[in-house]
Amino acid sequence: MPRDRLPWTSRAAVLLPSPSATPFTFWYLTLLLATTVLQRVVGESVSARLLAGASTDAHNLWHRPVMSLISSALWIEDSGWLVYVLIFALAVAPLERRVGAGWTFAVFASGHVLATLATELPVMVALRQGWLPAADGRWLDIGVSYGFFATAGAMVPILAKRLRLVAVAVIEVLIVVIYLTDDPGSLLSIVTVAGHAIAAHIGMLGWWPWLRRRGLAGTLRFTRPPKPAPEDQFGPDSPLAGSGTR
């Protein structure tokens, strides 16, 4: 059966990450599921210590930068895994289908690492100068949102030109909505919204030349397949009107 005639449930299933078509997306989501379950199993106090040790706050970045950058991308809030399945299916998996697992990891990691450093290094300087209280060096900063926004941004050049402005607007609105629903005005929220914006533009602008050289720019158009031509009601073997058969 042609794909355009499949029921919507089957077409939706095709878009979900799989270990064969999108191994990075699939196994990364599996890893996030494992750490989410671990949070539930070990209890709230142990979970809090694990997350504090994995956080990319100023204190951890100063003492163990590489480990905190890696470990912070392995944890999410324990109630958000299904949400990430959806957003990974919409942004990370489509990019992986076009550039492969290795390059998708590179895009994701560039957003995660560069946006973290761009937002946390000024905080570290402010702490060293005494401009911020010491408590601001130990806030909880975990998750995969910077990597997600980088991959979402990298999908923008792949879209047809008429869709790019819409995609940019959706990404920017999502960044603003996250900020407004996450204690707006606090320093952590300001740092986070700046990180989201930086990561998205790393994907949009930083990876655009590479995508153009690979011939991927403007290749995703969402065009509808042509409708099949209607069958001729009076084929060569059809009896003429008014005629009978014996």
PDB file of C-alpha atoms in Angstrom:
ATOM      1  CA  MET A   1       0.000   0.000   0.000  1.00  0.00           C
ATOM      2  CA  PRO A   2       1.435   3.463  -0.875  1.00  0.00           C
ATOM      3  CA  ARG A   3       2.528   5.534   2.127  1.00  0.00           C
ATOM      4  CA  ASP A   4      -0.013   8.284   1.390  1.00  0.00           C
ATOM      5  CA  ARG A   5      -2.827   5.686   1.693  1.00  0.00           C
ATOM      6  CA  LEU A   6      -1.651   4.285   5.043  1.00  0.00           C
ATOM      7  CA  PRO A   7      -3.788   5.074   8.108  1.00  0.00           C
ATOM      8  CA  TRP A   8      -2.553   8.047  10.131  1.00  0.00           C
ATOM      9  CA  THR A   9      -1.415   5.788  12.978  1.00  0.00           C
ATOM     10  CA  SER A  10       0.914   3.891  10.649  1.00  0.00           C
ATOM     11  CA  ARG A  11       2.266   7.101   9.145  1.00  0.00           C
ATOM     12  CA  ALA A  12       2.898   8.502  12.644  1.00  0.00           C
ATOM     13  CA  ALA A  13       4.741   5.317  13.633  1.00  0.00           C
ATOM     14  CA  VAL A  14       7.115   5.781  10.680  1.00  0.00           C
ATOM     15  CA  LEU A  15       8.189   9.139  12.160  1.00  0.00           C
ATOM     16  CA  LEU A  16       9.124   7.659  15.541  1.00  0.00           C
ATOM     17  CA  PRO A  17      12.828   7.021  16.254  1.00  0.00           C
ATOM     18  CA  SER A  18      14.050   3.470  15.650  1.00  0.00           C
ATOM     19  CA  PRO A  19      17.389   1.727  16.302  1.00  0.00           C
ATOM     20  CA  SER A  20      17.941   1.092  12.589  1.00  0.00           C
ATOM     21  CA  ALA A  21      16.839   4.373  10.986  1.00  0.00           C
ATOM     22  CA  THR A  22      17.783   6.817  13.764  1.00  0.00           C
ATOM     23  CA  PRO A  23      20.171   5.062  16.187  1.00  0.00           C
ATOM     24  CA  PHE A  24      21.432   8.232  17.903  1.00  0.00           C
ATOM     25  CA  THR A  25      17.927   9.501  18.652  1.00  0.00           C
ATOM     26  CA  PHE A  26      16.620   6.088  19.690  1.00  0.00           C
ATOM     27  CA  TRP A  27      19.448   5.103  22.012  1.00  0.00           C
ATOM     28  CA  TYR A  28      19.740   8.576  23.477  1.00  0.00           C
ATOM     29  CA  LEU A  29      16.045   8.496  24.392  1.00  0.00           C
ATOM     30  CA  THR A  30      16.600   5.020  25.837  1.00  0.00           C
ATOM     31  CA  LEU A  31      19.433   6.368  27.989  1.00  0.00           C
ATOM     32  CA  LEU A  32      17.251   9.251  29.189  1.00  0.00           C
ATOM     33  CA  LEU A  33      14.519   6.753  30.041  1.00  0.00           C
ATOM     34  CA  ALA A  34      17.012   4.725  32.088  1.00  0.00           C
ATOM     35  CA  THR A  35      18.178   7.755  34.081  1.00  0.00           C
ATOM     36  CA  THR A  36      14.565   8.852  34.561  1.00  0.00           C
ATOM     37  CA  VAL A  37      13.640   5.452  35.968  1.00  0.00           C
ATOM     38  CA  LEU A  38      16.766   5.557  38.144  1.00  0.00           C
ATOM     39  CA  GLN A  39      15.565   8.800  39.719  1.00  0.00           C
ATOM     40  CA  ARG A  40      12.312   7.119  40.689  1.00  0.00           C
ATOM     41  CA  VAL A  41      14.065   4.023  42.056  1.00  0.00           C
ATOM     42  CA  VAL A  42      16.734   5.649  44.241  1.00  0.00           C
ATOM     43  CA  GLY A  43      14.414   8.132  45.899  1.00  0.00           C
ATOM     44  CA  GLU A  44      14.288  11.889  46.142  1.00  0.00           C
ATOM     45  CA  SER A  45      17.339  12.534  48.352  1.00  0.00           C
ATOM     46  CA  VAL A  46      19.734  10.324  46.368  1.00  0.00           C
ATOM     47  CA  SER A  47      18.318  11.670  43.113  1.00  0.00           C
ATOM     48  CA  ALA A  48      18.950  15.237  44.268  1.00  0.00           C
ATOM     49  CA  ARG A  49      22.608  14.406  44.971  1.00  0.00           C
ATOM     50  CA  LEU A  50      23.020  12.722  41.587  1.00  0.00           C
ATOM     51  CA  LEU A  51      21.556  15.713  39.757  1.00  0.00           C
ATOM     52  CA  ALA A  52      23.632  18.195  41.762  1.00  0.00           C
ATOM     53  CA  GLY A  53      26.782  16.307  40.828  1.00  0.00           C
ATOM     54  CA  ALA A  54      25.805  16.272  37.141  1.00  0.00           C
ATOM     55  CA  SER A  55      24.792  19.939  36.948  1.00  0.00           C
ATOM     56  CA  THR A  56      26.716  22.350  34.716  1.00  0.00           C
ATOM     57  CA  ASP A  57      26.640  25.063  37.340  1.00  0.00           C
ATOM     58  CA  ALA A  58      29.618  27.353  37.826  1.00  0.00           C
ATOM     59  CA  HIS A  59      31.024  25.301  40.705  1.00  0.00           C
ATOM     60  CA  ASN A  60      31.052  22.007  38.775  1.00  0.00           C
ATOM     61  CA  LEU A  61      32.345  23.618  35.591  1.00  0.00           C
ATOM     62  CA  TRP A  62      35.240  25.114  37.524  1.00  0.00           C
ATOM     63  CA  HIS A  63      36.257  21.864  39.238  1.00  0.00           C
ATOM     64  CA  ARG A  64      35.307  19.175  36.689  1.00  0.00           C
ATOM     65  CA  PRO A  65      34.305  20.832  33.397  1.00  0.00           C
ATOM     66  CA  VAL A  66      34.411  17.823  31.060  1.00  0.00           C
ATOM     67  CA  MET A  67      32.546  15.479  33.388  1.00  0.00           C
ATOM     68  CA  SER A  68      29.809  18.000  34.165  1.00  0.00           C
ATOM     69  CA  LEU A  69      29.304  18.846  30.478  1.00  0.00           C
ATOM     70  CA  ILE A  70      28.839  15.154  29.688  1.00  0.00           C
ATOM     71  CA  SER A  71      26.808  14.123  32.720  1.00  0.00           C
ATOM     72  CA  SER A  72      24.402  17.074  32.576  1.00  0.00           C
ATOM     73  CA  ALA A  73      23.158  15.852  29.181  1.00  0.00           C
ATOM     74  CA  LEU A  74      22.205  12.461  30.642  1.00  0.00           C
ATOM     75  CA  TRP A  75      19.453  13.665  32.952  1.00  0.00           C
ATOM     76  CA  ILE A  76      16.046  15.287  32.597  1.00  0.00           C
ATOM     77  CA  GLU A  77      13.276  16.008  35.066  1.00  0.00           C
ATOM     78  CA  ASP A  78      11.638  12.724  36.001  1.00  0.00           C
ATOM     79  CA  SER A  79       8.233  13.711  34.593  1.00  0.00           C
ATOM     80  CA  GLY A  80       9.323  14.882  31.151  1.00  0.00           C
ATOM     81  CA  TRP A  81      10.482  11.829  29.220  1.00  0.00           C
ATOM     82  CA  LEU A  82       7.399  11.403  27.028  1.00  0.00           C
ATOM     83  CA  VAL A  83       7.570  15.073  26.076  1.00  0.00           C
ATOM     84  CA  TYR A  84      11.126  14.546  24.862  1.00  0.00           C
ATOM     85  CA  VAL A  85      10.061  11.557  22.782  1.00  0.00           C
ATOM     86  CA  LEU A  86       7.725  13.901  20.916  1.00  0.00           C
ATOM     87  CA  ILE A  87      10.162  16.766  20.426  1.00  0.00           C
ATOM     88  CA  PHE A  88      13.013  14.428  19.465  1.00  0.00           C
ATOM     89  CA  ALA A  89      10.724  12.827  16.882  1.00  0.00           C
ATOM     90  CA  LEU A  90       9.944  16.283  15.453  1.00  0.00           C
ATOM     91  CA  ALA A  91      13.468  17.747  15.345  1.00  0.00           C
ATOM     92  CA  VAL A  92      16.316  15.354  16.174  1.00  0.00           C
ATOM     93  CA  ALA A  93      15.176  12.258  14.263  1.00  0.00           C
ATOM     94  CA  PRO A  94      14.410  14.155  11.001  1.00  0.00           C
ATOM     95  CA  LEU A  95      17.893  15.688  11.067  1.00  0.00           C
ATOM     96  CA  GLU A  96      19.456  12.280  11.690  1.00  0.00           C
ATOM     97  CA  ARG A  97      17.638  10.790   8.701  1.00  0.00           C
ATOM     98  CA  ARG A  98      19.348  13.375   6.514  1.00  0.00           C
ATOM     99  CA  VAL A  99      22.864  13.704   7.945  1.00  0.00           C
ATOM    100  CA  GLY A 100      23.397  10.458   9.848  1.00  0.00           C
ATOM    101  CA  ALA A 101      23.940   9.619  13.507  1.00  0.00           C
ATOM    102  CA  GLY A 102      27.487  10.972  13.790  1.00  0.00           C
ATOM    103  CA  TRP A 103      26.734  14.413  12.422  1.00  0.00           C
ATOM    104  CA  THR A 104      23.509  14.638  14.418  1.00  0.00           C
ATOM    105  CA  PHE A 105      25.545  13.983  17.545  1.00  0.00           C
ATOM    106  CA  ALA A 106      27.981  16.724  16.449  1.00  0.00           C
ATOM    107  CA  VAL A 107      25.163  19.257  15.987  1.00  0.00           C
ATOM    108  CA  PHE A 108      23.564  18.280  19.287  1.00  0.00           C
ATOM    109  CA  ALA A 109      26.863  18.417  21.184  1.00  0.00           C
ATOM    110  CA  SER A 110      27.837  21.767  19.676  1.00  0.00           C
ATOM    111  CA  GLY A 111      24.644  23.328  20.974  1.00  0.00           C
ATOM    112  CA  HIS A 112      24.918  21.696  24.385  1.00  0.00           C
ATOM    113  CA  VAL A 113      28.582  22.550  24.988  1.00  0.00           C
ATOM    114  CA  LEU A 114      28.880  25.981  23.359  1.00  0.00           C
ATOM    115  CA  ALA A 115      25.615  27.359  24.737  1.00  0.00           C
ATOM    116  CA  THR A 116      26.515  26.105  28.227  1.00  0.00           C
ATOM    117  CA  LEU A 117      29.950  27.714  28.134  1.00  0.00           C
ATOM    118  CA  ALA A 118      28.629  30.944  26.618  1.00  0.00           C
ATOM    119  CA  THR A 119      26.130  31.376  29.460  1.00  0.00           C
ATOM    120  CA  GLU A 120      28.002  29.918  32.429  1.00  0.00           C
ATOM    121  CA  LEU A 121      31.421  31.486  31.871  1.00  0.00           C
ATOM    122  CA  PRO A 122      30.067  35.022  32.522  1.00  0.00           C
ATOM    123  CA  VAL A 123      28.460  33.687  35.709  1.00  0.00           C
ATOM    124  CA  MET A 124      31.811  32.232  36.773  1.00  0.00           C
ATOM    125  CA  VAL A 125      33.517  35.577  36.175  1.00  0.00           C
ATOM    126  CA  ALA A 126      30.810  37.411  38.132  1.00  0.00           C
ATOM    127  CA  LEU A 127      31.207  34.996  41.026  1.00  0.00           C
ATOM    128  CA  ARG A 128      34.985  35.427  41.052  1.00  0.00           C
ATOM    129  CA  GLN A 129      34.563  39.192  41.129  1.00  0.00           C
ATOM    130  CA  GLY A 130      32.006  39.028  43.923  1.00  0.00           C
ATOM    131  CA  TRP A 131      29.197  40.460  41.803  1.00  0.00           C
ATOM    132  CA  LEU A 132      26.952  37.464  42.494  1.00  0.00           C
ATOM    133  CA  PRO A 133      26.279  35.526  45.704  1.00  0.00           C
ATOM    134  CA  ALA A 134      27.967  32.143  46.100  1.00  0.00           C
ATOM    135  CA  ALA A 135      24.588  30.394  45.911  1.00  0.00           C
ATOM    136  CA  ASP A 136      24.394  31.291  42.201  1.00  0.00           C
ATOM    137  CA  GLY A 137      27.351  29.001  41.593  1.00  0.00           C
ATOM    138  CA  ARG A 138      25.439  25.904  42.649  1.00  0.00           C
ATOM    139  CA  TRP A 139      22.057  26.039  40.920  1.00  0.00           C
ATOM    140  CA  LEU A 140      20.684  22.965  39.185  1.00  0.00           C
ATOM    141  CA  ASP A 141      21.441  23.065  35.457  1.00  0.00           C
ATOM    142  CA  ILE A 142      20.772  19.762  33.709  1.00  0.00           C
ATOM    143  CA  GLY A 143      18.931  18.619  30.610  1.00  0.00           C
ATOM    144  CA  VAL A 144      19.118  18.316  26.857  1.00  0.00           C
ATOM    145  CA  SER A 145      17.283  21.464  25.762  1.00  0.00           C
ATOM    146  CA  TYR A 146      20.392  23.204  24.396  1.00  0.00           C
ATOM    147  CA  GLY A 147      21.167  20.204  22.200  1.00  0.00           C
ATOM    148  CA  PHE A 148      17.545  19.977  21.094  1.00  0.00           C
ATOM    149  CA  PHE A 149      17.390  23.642  20.085  1.00  0.00           C
ATOM    150  CA  ALA A 150      20.630  23.260  18.117  1.00  0.00           C
ATOM    151  CA  THR A 151      19.192  20.359  16.114  1.00  0.00           C
ATOM    152  CA  ALA A 152      15.890  22.191  15.657  1.00  0.00           C
ATOM    153  CA  GLY A 153      17.828  25.199  14.401  1.00  0.00           C
ATOM    154  CA  ALA A 154      19.812  23.027  12.004  1.00  0.00           C
ATOM    155  CA  MET A 155      16.551  21.825  10.457  1.00  0.00           C
ATOM    156  CA  VAL A 156      15.703  25.387   9.381  1.00  0.00           C
ATOM    157  CA  PRO A 157      18.159  25.545   6.432  1.00  0.00           C
ATOM    158  CA  ILE A 158      16.931  22.133   5.261  1.00  0.00           C
ATOM    159  CA  LEU A 159      13.393  23.452   4.893  1.00  0.00           C
ATOM    160  CA  ALA A 160      12.154  25.076   1.711  1.00  0.00           C
ATOM    161  CA  LYS A 161      12.588  28.861   1.723  1.00  0.00           C
ATOM    162  CA  ARG A 162       8.873  29.549   2.156  1.00  0.00           C
ATOM    163  CA  LEU A 163       8.858  27.506   5.385  1.00  0.00           C
ATOM    164  CA  ARG A 164      11.994  28.880   7.029  1.00  0.00           C
ATOM    165  CA  LEU A 165      10.486  32.041   8.480  1.00  0.00           C
ATOM    166  CA  VAL A 166       7.636  30.018   9.974  1.00  0.00           C
ATOM    167  CA  ALA A 167      10.103  27.571  11.522  1.00  0.00           C
ATOM    168  CA  VAL A 168      12.238  30.379  12.957  1.00  0.00           C
ATOM    169  CA  ALA A 169       9.139  32.022  14.422  1.00  0.00           C
ATOM    170  CA  VAL A 170       8.029  28.736  16.026  1.00  0.00           C
ATOM    171  CA  ILE A 171      11.450  28.200  17.592  1.00  0.00           C
ATOM    172  CA  GLU A 172      11.673  31.759  18.916  1.00  0.00           C
ATOM    173  CA  VAL A 173       8.129  31.625  20.329  1.00  0.00           C
ATOM    174  CA  LEU A 174       8.919  28.322  22.044  1.00  0.00           C
ATOM    175  CA  ILE A 175      11.999  29.862  23.657  1.00  0.00           C
ATOM    176  CA  VAL A 176       9.950  32.793  24.938  1.00  0.00           C
ATOM    177  CA  VAL A 177       7.169  30.517  26.242  1.00  0.00           C
ATOM    178  CA  ILE A 178       9.673  28.395  28.163  1.00  0.00           C
ATOM    179  CA  TYR A 179      11.140  31.539  29.692  1.00  0.00           C
ATOM    180  CA  LEU A 180       7.757  32.973  30.699  1.00  0.00           C
ATOM    181  CA  THR A 181       6.683  29.716  32.348  1.00  0.00           C
ATOM    182  CA  ASP A 182       9.953  29.179  34.233  1.00  0.00           C
ATOM    183  CA  ASP A 183      10.264  31.872  36.913  1.00  0.00           C
ATOM    184  CA  PRO A 184      10.925  34.810  34.553  1.00  0.00           C
ATOM    185  CA  GLY A 185      13.231  37.438  35.964  1.00  0.00           C
ATOM    186  CA  SER A 186      15.383  35.047  37.979  1.00  0.00           C
ATOM    187  CA  LEU A 187      19.037  34.832  36.994  1.00  0.00           C
ATOM    188  CA  LEU A 188      18.763  31.116  36.231  1.00  0.00           C
ATOM    189  CA  SER A 189      15.835  31.719  33.862  1.00  0.00           C
ATOM    190  CA  ILE A 190      17.727  34.535  32.125  1.00  0.00           C
ATOM    191  CA  VAL A 191      20.783  32.318  31.703  1.00  0.00           C
ATOM    192  CA  THR A 192      18.615  29.478  30.405  1.00  0.00           C
ATOM    193  CA  VAL A 193      16.716  31.565  27.853  1.00  0.00           C
ATOM    194  CA  ALA A 194      20.023  32.984  26.623  1.00  0.00           C
ATOM    195  CA  GLY A 195      21.346  29.430  26.276  1.00  0.00           C
ATOM    196  CA  HIS A 196      18.289  28.352  24.310  1.00  0.00           C
ATOM    197  CA  ALA A 197      18.638  31.289  21.919  1.00  0.00           C
ATOM    198  CA  ILE A 198      22.383  30.730  21.458  1.00  0.00           C
ATOM    199  CA  ALA A 199      21.917  26.993  20.829  1.00  0.00           C
ATOM    200  CA  ALA A 200      19.136  27.567  18.284  1.00  0.00           C
ATOM    201  CA  HIS A 201      21.260  30.060  16.351  1.00  0.00           C
ATOM    202  CA  ILE A 202      24.275  27.748  16.473  1.00  0.00           C
ATOM    203  CA  GLY A 203      22.121  25.256  14.605  1.00  0.00           C
ATOM    204  CA  MET A 204      20.577  27.802  12.227  1.00  0.00           C
ATOM    205  CA  LEU A 205      23.640  29.880  11.367  1.00  0.00           C
ATOM    206  CA  GLY A 206      26.654  27.880  12.497  1.00  0.00           C
ATOM    207  CA  TRP A 207      25.707  24.730  10.623  1.00  0.00           C
ATOM    208  CA  TRP A 208      24.088  26.399   7.605  1.00  0.00           C
ATOM    209  CA  PRO A 209      27.271  26.543   5.455  1.00  0.00           C
ATOM    210  CA  TRP A 210      27.982  22.870   6.099  1.00  0.00           C
ATOM    211  CA  LEU A 211      24.422  21.861   5.208  1.00  0.00           C
ATOM    212  CA  ARG A 212      24.597  23.960   2.041  1.00  0.00           C
ATOM    213  CA  ARG A 213      27.856  22.306   0.994  1.00  0.00           C
ATOM    214  CA  ARG A 214      26.256  18.909   1.508  1.00  0.00           C
ATOM    215  CA  GLY A 215      23.427  19.902  -0.825  1.00  0.00           C
ATOM    216  CA  LEU A 216      20.792  19.636   1.910  1.00  0.00           C
ATOM    217  CA  ALA A 217      19.602  23.247   2.014  1.00  0.00           C
ATOM    218  CA  GLY A 218      15.995  23.603   0.888  1.00  0.00           C
ATOM    219  CA  THR A 219      15.465  19.878   0.318  1.00  0.00           C
ATOM    220  CA  LEU A 220      12.535  19.414   2.735  1.00  0.00           C
ATOM    221  CA  ARG A 221       9.413  20.788   1.048  1.00  0.00           C
ATOM    222  CA  PHE A 222       6.406  18.845   2.452  1.00  0.00           C
ATOM    223  CA  THR A 223       4.777  18.566  -0.971  1.00  0.00           C
ATOM    224  CA  ARG A 224       1.693  16.410  -1.307  1.00  0.00           C
ATOM    225  CA  PRO A 225       2.010  13.365  -3.552  1.00  0.00           C
ATOM    226  CA  PRO A 226       0.048  13.690  -6.816  1.00  0.00           C
ATOM    227  CA  LYS A 227      -3.391  12.145  -6.789  1.00  0.00           C
ATOM    228  CA  PRO A 228      -3.760   9.060  -8.966  1.00  0.00           C
ATOM    229  CA  ALA A 229      -5.610   9.650 -12.213  1.00  0.00           C
ATOM    230  CA  PRO A 230      -9.268   8.499 -12.090  1.00  0.00           C
ATOM    231  CA  GLU A 231      -9.900   5.219 -13.807  1.00  0.00           C
ATOM    232  CA  ASP A 232     -11.652   5.387 -17.146  1.00  0.00           C
ATOM    233  CA  GLN A 233     -15.245   4.407 -16.567  1.00  0.00           C
ATOM    234  CA  PHE A 234     -15.582   3.309 -20.172  1.00  0.00           C
ATOM    235  CA  GLY A 235     -12.527   1.204 -20.855  1.00  0.00           C
ATOM    236  CA  PRO A 236     -11.968  -0.641 -24.078  1.00  0.00           C
ATOM    237  CA  ASP A 237     -13.584  -3.756 -22.674  1.00  0.00           C
ATOM    238  CA  SER A 238     -16.628  -2.020 -21.181  1.00  0.00           C
ATOM    239  CA  PRO A 239     -19.955  -2.718 -22.900  1.00  0.00           C
ATOM    240  CA  LEU A 240     -21.623   0.222 -24.649  1.00  0.00           C
ATOM    241  CA  ALA A 241     -24.600   1.846 -23.009  1.00  0.00           C
ATOM    242  CA  GLY A 242     -27.806   0.145 -24.010  1.00  0.00           C
ATOM    243  CA  SER A 243     -26.100  -2.988 -25.283  1.00  0.00           C
ATOM    244  CA  GLY A 244     -26.672  -6.378 -23.798  1.00  0.00           C
ATOM    245  CA  THR A 245     -24.638  -9.510 -23.358  1.00  0.00           C
ATOM    246  CA  ARG A 246     -25.664 -13.055 -24.061  1.00  0.00           C
TER     247      ARG A 246
END
